[in-house]
């Protein structure tokens, strides 16, 4: 009976705690699987809950319009295969890109083995979804090659392809390829990325309205989701087990593991930070969509990332609406109360509000001219009671808890301080507070950390309330307490000044002291006013205040021996840091070089090629110089891979890159353009001279015996960077020349005559 009561109480406490979390919803773009692992594990591991969020992950169902659900507020976030959301009318929708988790999209065409390029899809039956046929990189590919095809609604299985009822189907390399390989069904892949189209996936977006109104909530969501992805990628087997057991019991575990490995590769973590958005790539997508006629031109200013929203908020002056202005006029004086004895964090000295929080309040007054006056209190408990009794209007530094939410309205967090534990010098470091939960741990009366720790540890923790930070530290020093818990900015200066020989900071708790402005709950308009204000306090302004109060300003009694010890220590630390920075600079330089080199062939990769193309285009435009281009494509390369294996294919790629590289000048650049494609950039070279060069290279390749007495042929398209034209324009011409060579029998060199185009 007693045990049942305890279980019931814990259940009620959990429900009560969840009621005070911010509820969010995410509309997924497919069924639960590993492509959503970061979101799923952020929920399962409690990362969302740790930052005060209750996130609902909604599995995709047929007929759902993800963009419309987000724009209408039915869902807070959505996932899309495209970084730009647009309607059938060609207008960009008012959305904001928050994160991109797959830097390369898994969406491709799987075709019957006899179909090897997009032009061969003309007149064929293609199984594809309505959305993909309108709004994906596949649709851009089909439009670019003017493919006239028979649309077949997607069955989301491979059976029609297996039975050859369709010639091609849209598929994910992270998913359907597993089924095809498992059943040993022959196929070919046509990937839009191989034809110059920008592709990415798992693009997290929100409406512009939601992003503007909830930036701090979005920051928390993105941070927790990132932790979820980091856990998923590090613990793939455990993550797959959880997805299979709790979300997709009908799924194949081996298929989920296959997907996990592909997903990790598609994140391109060697080149991009997890979730990184790229505005330049969004502009390239925009240009491709405009060129295809899917988007109207003149909308580039509507391309928004979350960074744009944060900058927009900070750069706008604070303005209040009519209701807020009327409230402030009627209100007159606004009373602030705070902690009188928690320096340098906050204090009341000679009747003045001082410390970090005191300066934050001064900054608010400067930005708004609000008539804020101090309501003096003798303790933090008095401050809390004054807000509860409506005698004080707000506290500028307060942590949100379920109990306080009954009588206080909170803004979003605007400051974050680590919570630490101080012990005697002879005590071991604390990496988990649950290991010392039976020890007496001091906490200031009425502090939020009491409620937070008790909820997290189910009241099974021995917390002792003390009157002040100094009182708590003294009790630790004389052995009455094992440790004392508070935020780092308050504890560290006092230990340094009063307890340097006896106490130390022994560990950091998982929890942070997340500071909000707390307003009496009968004045919700005042809360909205302060919410606007904190969004305009910049990181630089906060840092300036921190620097003022956290630096040591007075030394009472000069200990010269101690000073020289400190100087020596700083010199030692500086020497170590200098050596580290020099080494780091060397590593960064090497890393930068590595990030622009193709791992297999050791020639330039796509990033380096794009960089050189931009440089050469500027020279062409400014000085009227010539720069010619060539794209080499190994003929029937897939057949080579299928016949002799990928290792043989890799060896051929390396040998051909060596053959081309040995035939060019030092000023030319050779790079790997796609799977079996190479790009050659030749500055100060006209088209005629380039054609002579590539014919020689082609003949050398034809003469070379690669393996088992086999020869290789290449098709080559040549072009040039056109003056005052976009790079995409010139690349498209060169691409078209390559496909002309392919379609005219392969093993040829072709170019497009612009005058006849």
XYZ file of C-alpha atoms in Angstrom, residues 10 13 433-439 441 453-463:
21
model
C 5.604 10.322 -8.403
C 4.483 15.003 -9.733
C 25.120 14.518 -7.701
C 23.132 11.312 -7.263
C 26.312 9.708 -5.873
C 26.258 12.089 -2.874
C 22.496 12.482 -2.479
C 22.718 11.137 1.081
C 25.222 13.874 2.058
C 24.128 19.758 0.704
C 16.743 19.000 -7.679
C 13.939 17.514 -5.607
C 11.762 16.950 -8.670
C 14.631 15.421 -10.625
C 15.734 13.172 -7.764
C 12.197 12.316 -6.586
C 12.832 14.085 -3.255
C 15.589 11.554 -2.553
C 18.289 14.158 -1.895
C 19.447 15.670 1.401
C 19.180 19.450 0.886
